[in-house]
Coordinates of C-alpha atoms in Angstrom, one line a residue:
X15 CA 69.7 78.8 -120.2
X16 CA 66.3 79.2 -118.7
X17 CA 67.1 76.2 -116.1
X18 CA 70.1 78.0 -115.0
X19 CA 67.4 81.2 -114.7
X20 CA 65.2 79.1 -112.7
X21 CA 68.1 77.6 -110.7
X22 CA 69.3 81.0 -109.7
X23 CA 65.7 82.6 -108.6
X24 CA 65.4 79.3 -106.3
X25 CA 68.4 80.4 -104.6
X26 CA 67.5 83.5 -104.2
X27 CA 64.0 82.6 -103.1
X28 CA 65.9 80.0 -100.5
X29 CA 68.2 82.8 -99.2
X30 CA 65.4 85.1 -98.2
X31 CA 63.6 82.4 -96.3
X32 CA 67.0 81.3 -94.5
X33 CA 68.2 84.8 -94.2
X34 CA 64.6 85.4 -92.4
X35 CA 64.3 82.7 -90.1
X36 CA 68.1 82.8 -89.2
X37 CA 67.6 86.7 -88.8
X38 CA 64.6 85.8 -86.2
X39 CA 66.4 83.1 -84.3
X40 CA 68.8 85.8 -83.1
X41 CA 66.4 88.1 -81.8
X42 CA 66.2 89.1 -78.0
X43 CA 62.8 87.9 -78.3
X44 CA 61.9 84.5 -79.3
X45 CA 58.7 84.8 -81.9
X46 CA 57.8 80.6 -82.3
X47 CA 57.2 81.2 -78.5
X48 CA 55.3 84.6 -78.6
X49 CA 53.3 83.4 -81.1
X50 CA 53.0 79.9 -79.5
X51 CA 51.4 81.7 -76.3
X52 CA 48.9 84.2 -77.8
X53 CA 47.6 81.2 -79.4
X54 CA 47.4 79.5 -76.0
X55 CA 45.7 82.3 -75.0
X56 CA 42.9 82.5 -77.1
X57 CA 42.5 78.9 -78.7
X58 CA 41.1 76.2 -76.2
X59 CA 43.8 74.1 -76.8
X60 CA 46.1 72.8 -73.9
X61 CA 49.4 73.0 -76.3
X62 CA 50.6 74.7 -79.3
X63 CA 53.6 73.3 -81.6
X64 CA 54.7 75.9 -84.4
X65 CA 56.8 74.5 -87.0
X66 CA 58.6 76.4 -90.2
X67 CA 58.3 79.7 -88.8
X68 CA 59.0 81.7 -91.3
X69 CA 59.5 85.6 -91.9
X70 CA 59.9 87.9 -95.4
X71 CA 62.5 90.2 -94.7
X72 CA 63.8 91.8 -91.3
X73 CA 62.8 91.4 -88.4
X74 CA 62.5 94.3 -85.5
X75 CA 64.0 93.7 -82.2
X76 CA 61.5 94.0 -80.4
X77 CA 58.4 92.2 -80.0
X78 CA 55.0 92.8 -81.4
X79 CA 52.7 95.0 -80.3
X80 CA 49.4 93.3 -81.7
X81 CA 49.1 89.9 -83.5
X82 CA 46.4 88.6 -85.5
X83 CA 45.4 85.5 -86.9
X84 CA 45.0 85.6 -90.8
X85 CA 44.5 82.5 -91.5
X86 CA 44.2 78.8 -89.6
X87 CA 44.9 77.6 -87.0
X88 CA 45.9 74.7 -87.2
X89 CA 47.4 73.5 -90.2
X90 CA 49.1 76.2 -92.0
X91 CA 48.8 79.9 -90.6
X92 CA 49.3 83.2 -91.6
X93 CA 50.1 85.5 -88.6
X94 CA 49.8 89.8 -88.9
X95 CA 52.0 91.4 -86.9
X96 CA 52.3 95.0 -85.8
X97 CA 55.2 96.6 -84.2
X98 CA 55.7 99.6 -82.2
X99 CA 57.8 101.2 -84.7
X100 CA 55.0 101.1 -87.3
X101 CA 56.4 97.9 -89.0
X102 CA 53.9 95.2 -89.8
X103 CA 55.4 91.9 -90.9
X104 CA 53.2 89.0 -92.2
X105 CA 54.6 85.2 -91.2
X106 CA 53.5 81.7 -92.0
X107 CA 54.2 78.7 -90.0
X108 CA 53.0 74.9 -89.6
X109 CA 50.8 74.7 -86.4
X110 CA 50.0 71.9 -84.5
X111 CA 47.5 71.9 -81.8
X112 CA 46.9 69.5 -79.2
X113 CA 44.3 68.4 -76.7
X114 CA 43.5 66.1 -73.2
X115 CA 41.3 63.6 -74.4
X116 CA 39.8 61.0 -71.6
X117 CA 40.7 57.4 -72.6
X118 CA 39.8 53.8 -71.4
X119 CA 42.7 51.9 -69.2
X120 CA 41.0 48.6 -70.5
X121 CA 38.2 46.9 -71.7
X122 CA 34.6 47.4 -70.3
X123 CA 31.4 46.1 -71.1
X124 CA 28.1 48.0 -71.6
X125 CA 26.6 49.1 -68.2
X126 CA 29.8 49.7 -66.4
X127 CA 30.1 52.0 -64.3
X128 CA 33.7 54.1 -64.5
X129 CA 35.7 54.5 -61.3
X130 CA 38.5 56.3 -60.6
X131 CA 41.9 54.5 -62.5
X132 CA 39.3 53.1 -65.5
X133 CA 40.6 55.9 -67.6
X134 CA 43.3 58.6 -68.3
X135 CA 44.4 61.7 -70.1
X136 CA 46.3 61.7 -73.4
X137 CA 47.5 64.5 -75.5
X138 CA 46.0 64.3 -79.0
X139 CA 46.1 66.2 -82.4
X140 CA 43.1 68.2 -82.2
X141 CA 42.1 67.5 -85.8
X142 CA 42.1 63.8 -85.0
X143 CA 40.0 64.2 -81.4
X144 CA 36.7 62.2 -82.8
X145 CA 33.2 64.4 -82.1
X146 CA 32.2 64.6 -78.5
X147 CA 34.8 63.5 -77.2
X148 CA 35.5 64.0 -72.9
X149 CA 38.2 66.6 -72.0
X150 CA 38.2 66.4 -68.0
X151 CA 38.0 63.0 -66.5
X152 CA 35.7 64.1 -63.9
X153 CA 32.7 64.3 -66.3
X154 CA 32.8 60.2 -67.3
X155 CA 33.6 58.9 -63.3
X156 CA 30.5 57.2 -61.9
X157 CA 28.8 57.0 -64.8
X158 CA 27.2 53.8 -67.2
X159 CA 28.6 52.9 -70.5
X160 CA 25.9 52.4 -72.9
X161 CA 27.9 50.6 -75.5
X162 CA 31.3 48.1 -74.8
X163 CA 34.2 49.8 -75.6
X164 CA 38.3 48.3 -75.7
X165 CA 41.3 49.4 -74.4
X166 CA 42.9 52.8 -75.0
X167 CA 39.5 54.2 -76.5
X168 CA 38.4 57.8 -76.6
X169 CA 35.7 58.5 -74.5
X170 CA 33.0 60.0 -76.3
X171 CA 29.4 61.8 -74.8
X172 CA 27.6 58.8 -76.9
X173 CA 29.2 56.3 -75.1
X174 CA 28.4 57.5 -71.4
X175 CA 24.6 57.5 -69.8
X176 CA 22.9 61.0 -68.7
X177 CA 22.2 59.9 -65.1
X178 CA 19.7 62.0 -63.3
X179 CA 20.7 63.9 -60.6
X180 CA 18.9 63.3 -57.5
X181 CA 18.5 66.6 -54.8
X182 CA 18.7 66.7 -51.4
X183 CA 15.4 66.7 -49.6
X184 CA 14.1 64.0 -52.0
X185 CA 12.1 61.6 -50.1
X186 CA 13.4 57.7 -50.4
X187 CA 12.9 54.2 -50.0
X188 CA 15.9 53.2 -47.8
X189 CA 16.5 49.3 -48.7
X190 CA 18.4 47.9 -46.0
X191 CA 20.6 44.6 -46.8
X192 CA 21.9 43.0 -43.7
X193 CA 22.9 39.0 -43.8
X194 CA 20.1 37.9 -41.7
X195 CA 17.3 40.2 -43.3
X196 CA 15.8 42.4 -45.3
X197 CA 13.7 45.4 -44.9
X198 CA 12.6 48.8 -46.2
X199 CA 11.8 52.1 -44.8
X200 CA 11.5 55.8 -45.5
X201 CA 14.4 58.5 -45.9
X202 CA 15.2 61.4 -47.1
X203 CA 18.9 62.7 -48.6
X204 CA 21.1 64.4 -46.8
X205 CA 22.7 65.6 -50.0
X206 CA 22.1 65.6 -53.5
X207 CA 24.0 63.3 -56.2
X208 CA 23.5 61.4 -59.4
X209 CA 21.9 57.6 -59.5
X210 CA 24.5 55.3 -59.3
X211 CA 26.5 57.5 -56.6
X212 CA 26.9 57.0 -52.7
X213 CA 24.8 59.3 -50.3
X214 CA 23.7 60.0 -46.9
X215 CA 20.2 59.5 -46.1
X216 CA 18.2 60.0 -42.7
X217 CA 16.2 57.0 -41.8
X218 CA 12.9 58.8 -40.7
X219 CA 12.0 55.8 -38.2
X220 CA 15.2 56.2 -36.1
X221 CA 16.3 59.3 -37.1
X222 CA 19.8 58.4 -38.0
X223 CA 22.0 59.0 -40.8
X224 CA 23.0 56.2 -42.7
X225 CA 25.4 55.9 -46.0
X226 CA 23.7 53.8 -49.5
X227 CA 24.3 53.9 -52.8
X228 CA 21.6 55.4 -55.2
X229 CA 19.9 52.7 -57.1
X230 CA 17.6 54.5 -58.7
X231 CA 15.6 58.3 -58.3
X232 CA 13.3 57.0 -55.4
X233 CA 15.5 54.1 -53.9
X234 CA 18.9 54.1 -51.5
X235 CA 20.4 51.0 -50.7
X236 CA 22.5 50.3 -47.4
X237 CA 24.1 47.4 -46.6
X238 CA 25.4 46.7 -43.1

């Protein structure tokens, strides 16, 4: 008798949460995606997936006037909503979030220096994106790696050198590589950048501006 009673309350119990998320699905107003974009709009996350959206009761046909955030995100959440007919409805979902994460194309060994086309962006689980861990790609190209690292790795602010950036105006040794000699003379930069980088440079002898890569704070080389 008292498993029948229990039977009988779980189909109850399962009826309400049908009858709430069917009720919702036939709204003019779609609530996984309103409540997928306020959470896009103020989480730092580049996408949102909700999952077992589910409401207690009636839903209004209109859409809410004010949400909050009661609990999570991510994992599971508890949204507050407020209508404008004075209605407040609380909802729980499963939500996902998900993040661009720079990765490695290949291999590279310690002290390489990442071009363009050494890495790319994947979409990860944010609760799975390891600590310090590069967002934009722009951040990682032209600098060192200070450790080797394999293929399909996440990028991570440990792995990549702080190169010092060098300012326009600073005076130079401009080494000049050509296949029959050598020599060196003073410059100045024509424009500021990071050691490693490419940069004009004014060769204070002739006057003209030349093109070298940054080999260290004080030193520009040009090859010819």
């Amino acid at each position: 008798m008292r498993r029948g009673t229990g039977f009988l309350c779980l189909m109850a119990l399962g009826w309400l949460l049908i009858s709430g998320t069917a009720g919702a699905s036939a709204l003019p107003w779609k609530p996984g995606d309103v409540l997928s974009d306020y959470l896009k709009e103020h989480y730092p996350w580049a996408e949102v997936e909700i999952k077992n959206l589910v409401f207690p009761g009636k839903v209004p046909t209109e859409g809410p006037v004010r949400i909050i955030v009661e609990k999570g995100p991510p994992g599971k959440t508890v949204f507050s909503m407020e209508f404008g007919n004075g209605q407040k409805i609380t909802a729980t979902a499963e939500v996902k979030a998900y993040e661009w994460v720079v990765m490695t194309a290949r291999a590279f060994r310690k002290g390489y220096r990442i071009r363009e086309g050494d890495v790319y962006l994947k979409l990860m689980d944010a609760t799975r994106i390891p600590s310090g861990a590069f967002k934009s790609a722009d951040l990682v190209i032209d600098r060192l790696l200070t450790r080797s690292v394999t293929v399909n790795t996440p990028l991570l602010s440990e792995m990549i050198s702080e190169m010092p950036l060098v300012k326009r105006g600073q005076r130079v040794t401009l080494v000049i590589d050509a296949p029959n000699f050598r020599m060196a003379t003073p410059g100045e930069l024509k424009e500021g950048n990071y050691v490693g980088s490419y940069v004009k440079a004014v060769n204070l002898a002739s006057k003209k501006t030349v093109i070298g890569q940054l080999i260290d704070e004080n030193t520009v080389k040009v090859e010819f």
